[in-house]
CSV table of N, CA and C in Angstrom, one decimal:
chain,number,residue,atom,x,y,z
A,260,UNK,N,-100.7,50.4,-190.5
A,260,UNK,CA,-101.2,49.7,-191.7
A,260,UNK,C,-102.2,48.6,-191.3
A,261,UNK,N,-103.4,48.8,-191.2
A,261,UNK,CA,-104.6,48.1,-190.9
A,261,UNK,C,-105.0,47.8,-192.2
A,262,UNK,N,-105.2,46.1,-192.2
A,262,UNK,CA,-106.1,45.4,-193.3
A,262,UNK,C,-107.5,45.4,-193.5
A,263,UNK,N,-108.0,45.5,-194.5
A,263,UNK,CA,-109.5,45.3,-194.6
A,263,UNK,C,-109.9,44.3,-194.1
A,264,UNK,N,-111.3,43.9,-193.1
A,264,UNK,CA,-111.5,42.8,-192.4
A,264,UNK,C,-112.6,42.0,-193.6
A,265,UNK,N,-112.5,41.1,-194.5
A,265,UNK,CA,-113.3,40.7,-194.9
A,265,UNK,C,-113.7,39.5,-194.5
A,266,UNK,N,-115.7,39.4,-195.1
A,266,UNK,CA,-115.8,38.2,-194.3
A,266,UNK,C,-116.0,37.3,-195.7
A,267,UNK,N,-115.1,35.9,-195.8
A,267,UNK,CA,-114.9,35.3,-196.8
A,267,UNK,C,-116.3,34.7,-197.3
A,268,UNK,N,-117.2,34.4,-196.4
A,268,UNK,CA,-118.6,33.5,-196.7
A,268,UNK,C,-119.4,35.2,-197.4
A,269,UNK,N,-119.3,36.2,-197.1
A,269,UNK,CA,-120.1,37.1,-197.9
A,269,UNK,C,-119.0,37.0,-199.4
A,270,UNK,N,-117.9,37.3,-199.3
A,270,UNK,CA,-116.8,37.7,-200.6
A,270,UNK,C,-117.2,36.1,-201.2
A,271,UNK,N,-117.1,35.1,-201.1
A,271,UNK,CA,-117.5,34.1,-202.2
A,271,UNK,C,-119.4,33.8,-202.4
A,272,UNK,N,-120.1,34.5,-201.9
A,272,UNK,CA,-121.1,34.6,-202.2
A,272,UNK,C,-121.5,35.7,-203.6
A,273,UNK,N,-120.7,36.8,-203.2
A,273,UNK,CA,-120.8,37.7,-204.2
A,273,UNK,C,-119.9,37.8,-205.1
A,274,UNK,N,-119.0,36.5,-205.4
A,274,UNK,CA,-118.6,36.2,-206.5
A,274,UNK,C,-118.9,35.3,-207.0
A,275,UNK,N,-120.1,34.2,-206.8
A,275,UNK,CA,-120.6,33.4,-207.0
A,275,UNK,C,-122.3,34.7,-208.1
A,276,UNK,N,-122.3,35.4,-207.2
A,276,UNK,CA,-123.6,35.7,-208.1
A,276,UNK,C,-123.3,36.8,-208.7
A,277,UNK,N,-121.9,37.1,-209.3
A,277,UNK,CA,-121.5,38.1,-210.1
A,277,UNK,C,-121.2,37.4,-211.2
A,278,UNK,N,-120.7,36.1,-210.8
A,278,UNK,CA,-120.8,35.0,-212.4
A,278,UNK,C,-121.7,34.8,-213.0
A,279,UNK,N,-122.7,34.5,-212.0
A,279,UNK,CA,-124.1,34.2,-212.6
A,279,UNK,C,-124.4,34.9,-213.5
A,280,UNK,N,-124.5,36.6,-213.1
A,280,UNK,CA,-124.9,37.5,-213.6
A,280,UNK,C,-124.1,38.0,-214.6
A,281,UNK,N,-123.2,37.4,-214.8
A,281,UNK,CA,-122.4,37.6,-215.8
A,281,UNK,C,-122.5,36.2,-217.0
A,282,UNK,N,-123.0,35.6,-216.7
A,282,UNK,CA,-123.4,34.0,-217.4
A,282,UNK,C,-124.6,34.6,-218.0
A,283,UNK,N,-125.7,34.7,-217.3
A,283,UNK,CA,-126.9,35.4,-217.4
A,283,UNK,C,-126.8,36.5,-218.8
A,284,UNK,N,-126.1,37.3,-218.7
A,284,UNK,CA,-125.8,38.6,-219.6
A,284,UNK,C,-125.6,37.9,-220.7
A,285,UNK,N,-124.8,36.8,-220.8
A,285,UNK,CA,-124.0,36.6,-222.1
A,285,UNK,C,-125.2,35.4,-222.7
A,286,UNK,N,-126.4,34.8,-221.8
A,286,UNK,CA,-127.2,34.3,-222.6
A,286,UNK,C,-128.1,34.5,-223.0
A,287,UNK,N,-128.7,36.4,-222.7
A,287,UNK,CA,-129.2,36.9,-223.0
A,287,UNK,C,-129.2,37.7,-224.5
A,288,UNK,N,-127.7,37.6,-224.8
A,288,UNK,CA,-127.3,37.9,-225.6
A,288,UNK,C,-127.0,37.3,-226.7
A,289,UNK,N,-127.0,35.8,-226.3
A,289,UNK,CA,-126.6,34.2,-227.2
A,289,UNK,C,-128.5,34.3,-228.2
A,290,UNK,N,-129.3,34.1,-226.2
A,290,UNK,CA,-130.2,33.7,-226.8
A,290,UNK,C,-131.5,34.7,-227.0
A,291,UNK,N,-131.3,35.4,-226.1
A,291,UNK,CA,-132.9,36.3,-225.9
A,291,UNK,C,-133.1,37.5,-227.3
A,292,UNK,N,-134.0,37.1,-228.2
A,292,UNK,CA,-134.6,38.0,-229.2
A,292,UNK,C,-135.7,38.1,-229.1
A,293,UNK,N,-136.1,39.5,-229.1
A,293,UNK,CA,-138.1,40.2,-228.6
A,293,UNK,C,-139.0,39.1,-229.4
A,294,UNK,N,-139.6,39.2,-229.0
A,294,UNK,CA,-141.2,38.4,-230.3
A,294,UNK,C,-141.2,39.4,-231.8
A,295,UNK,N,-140.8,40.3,-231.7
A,295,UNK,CA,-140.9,41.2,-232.9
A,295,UNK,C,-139.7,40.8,-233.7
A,296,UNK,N,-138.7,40.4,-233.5
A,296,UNK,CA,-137.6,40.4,-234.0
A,296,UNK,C,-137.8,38.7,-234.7
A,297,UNK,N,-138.1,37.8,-233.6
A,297,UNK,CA,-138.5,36.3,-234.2
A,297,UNK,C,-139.2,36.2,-235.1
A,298,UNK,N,-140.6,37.2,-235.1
A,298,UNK,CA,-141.7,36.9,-236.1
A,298,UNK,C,-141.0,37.6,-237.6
A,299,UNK,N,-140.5,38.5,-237.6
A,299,UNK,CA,-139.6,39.2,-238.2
A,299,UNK,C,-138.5,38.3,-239.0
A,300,UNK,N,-137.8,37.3,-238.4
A,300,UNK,CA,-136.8,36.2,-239.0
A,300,UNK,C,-137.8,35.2,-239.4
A,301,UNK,N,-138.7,35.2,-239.0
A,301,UNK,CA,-140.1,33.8,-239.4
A,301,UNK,C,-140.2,34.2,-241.0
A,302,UNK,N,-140.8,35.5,-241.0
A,302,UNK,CA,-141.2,36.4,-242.4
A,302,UNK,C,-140.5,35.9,-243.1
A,303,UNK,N,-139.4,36.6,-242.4
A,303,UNK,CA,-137.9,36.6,-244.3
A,303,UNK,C,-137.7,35.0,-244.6
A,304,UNK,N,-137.6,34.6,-243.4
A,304,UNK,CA,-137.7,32.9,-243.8
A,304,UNK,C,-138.3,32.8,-245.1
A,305,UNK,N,-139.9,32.8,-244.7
A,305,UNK,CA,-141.1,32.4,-245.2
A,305,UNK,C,-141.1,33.0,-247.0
A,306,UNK,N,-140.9,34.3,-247.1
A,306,UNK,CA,-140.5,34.6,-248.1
A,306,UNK,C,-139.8,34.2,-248.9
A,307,UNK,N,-138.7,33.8,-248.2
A,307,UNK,CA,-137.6,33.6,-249.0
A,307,UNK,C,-137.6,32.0,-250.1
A,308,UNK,N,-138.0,31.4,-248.7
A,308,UNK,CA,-139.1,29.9,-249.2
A,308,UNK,C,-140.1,30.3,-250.2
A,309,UNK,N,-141.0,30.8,-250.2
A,309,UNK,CA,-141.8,31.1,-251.2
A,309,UNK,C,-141.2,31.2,-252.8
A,310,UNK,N,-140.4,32.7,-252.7
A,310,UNK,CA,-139.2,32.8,-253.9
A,310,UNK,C,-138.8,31.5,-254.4
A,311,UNK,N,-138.3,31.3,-253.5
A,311,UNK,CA,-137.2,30.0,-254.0
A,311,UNK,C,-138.2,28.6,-255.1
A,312,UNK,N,-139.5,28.7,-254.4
A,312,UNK,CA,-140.7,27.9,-255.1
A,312,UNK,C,-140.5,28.0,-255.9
A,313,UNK,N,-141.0,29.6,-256.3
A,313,UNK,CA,-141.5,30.0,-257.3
A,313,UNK,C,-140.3,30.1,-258.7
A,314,UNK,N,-139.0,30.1,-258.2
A,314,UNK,CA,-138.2,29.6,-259.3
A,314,UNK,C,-138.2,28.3,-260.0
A,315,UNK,N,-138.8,27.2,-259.2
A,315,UNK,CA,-138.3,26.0,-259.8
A,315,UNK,C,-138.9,25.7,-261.5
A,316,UNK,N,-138.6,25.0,-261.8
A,316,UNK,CA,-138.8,25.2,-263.2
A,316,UNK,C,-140.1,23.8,-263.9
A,317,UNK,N,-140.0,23.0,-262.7
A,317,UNK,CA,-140.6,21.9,-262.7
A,317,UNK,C,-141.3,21.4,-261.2
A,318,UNK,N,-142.8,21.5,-261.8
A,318,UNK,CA,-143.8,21.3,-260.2
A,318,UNK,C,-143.5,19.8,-259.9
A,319,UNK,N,-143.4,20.3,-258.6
A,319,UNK,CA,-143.2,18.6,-257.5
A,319,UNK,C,-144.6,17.9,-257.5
A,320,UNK,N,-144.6,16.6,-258.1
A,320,UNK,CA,-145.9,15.8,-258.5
A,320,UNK,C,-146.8,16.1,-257.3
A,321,UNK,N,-148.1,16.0,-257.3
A,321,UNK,CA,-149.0,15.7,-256.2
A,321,UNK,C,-149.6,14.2,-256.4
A,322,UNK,N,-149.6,14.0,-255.1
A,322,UNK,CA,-150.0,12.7,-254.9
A,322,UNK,C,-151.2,12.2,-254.0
């Protein structure tokens, strides 16, 4: 019954950059959206703002 010889400075090294990379994944996912998809939520924004104007029932004074 021979043990596996590990060397602990590699084994905490590659559990150090399997978090990362696991930190990494989950903020890509929190945060990363294409340029297509942002301009895309910009739009519906913008629209929606628009609409919403265009209900009021009374113009905001200009000054």
């Amino acid at each position: 019954m021979a043990a596996d010889i590990v060397n602990l400075r590699q084994f905490r090294k590659a559990k150090v950059r399997s978090e990362r990379e696991a930190a990494a994944e989950q903020n890509r996912i929190s945060h990363g959206r294409t340029k297509a998809e942002k301009s895309l939520t910009r739009a519906l924004n913008d629209k929606d703002a628009r609409q919403h104007e265009q209900g009021r029932l009374d113009k905001p004074e200009q000054n």
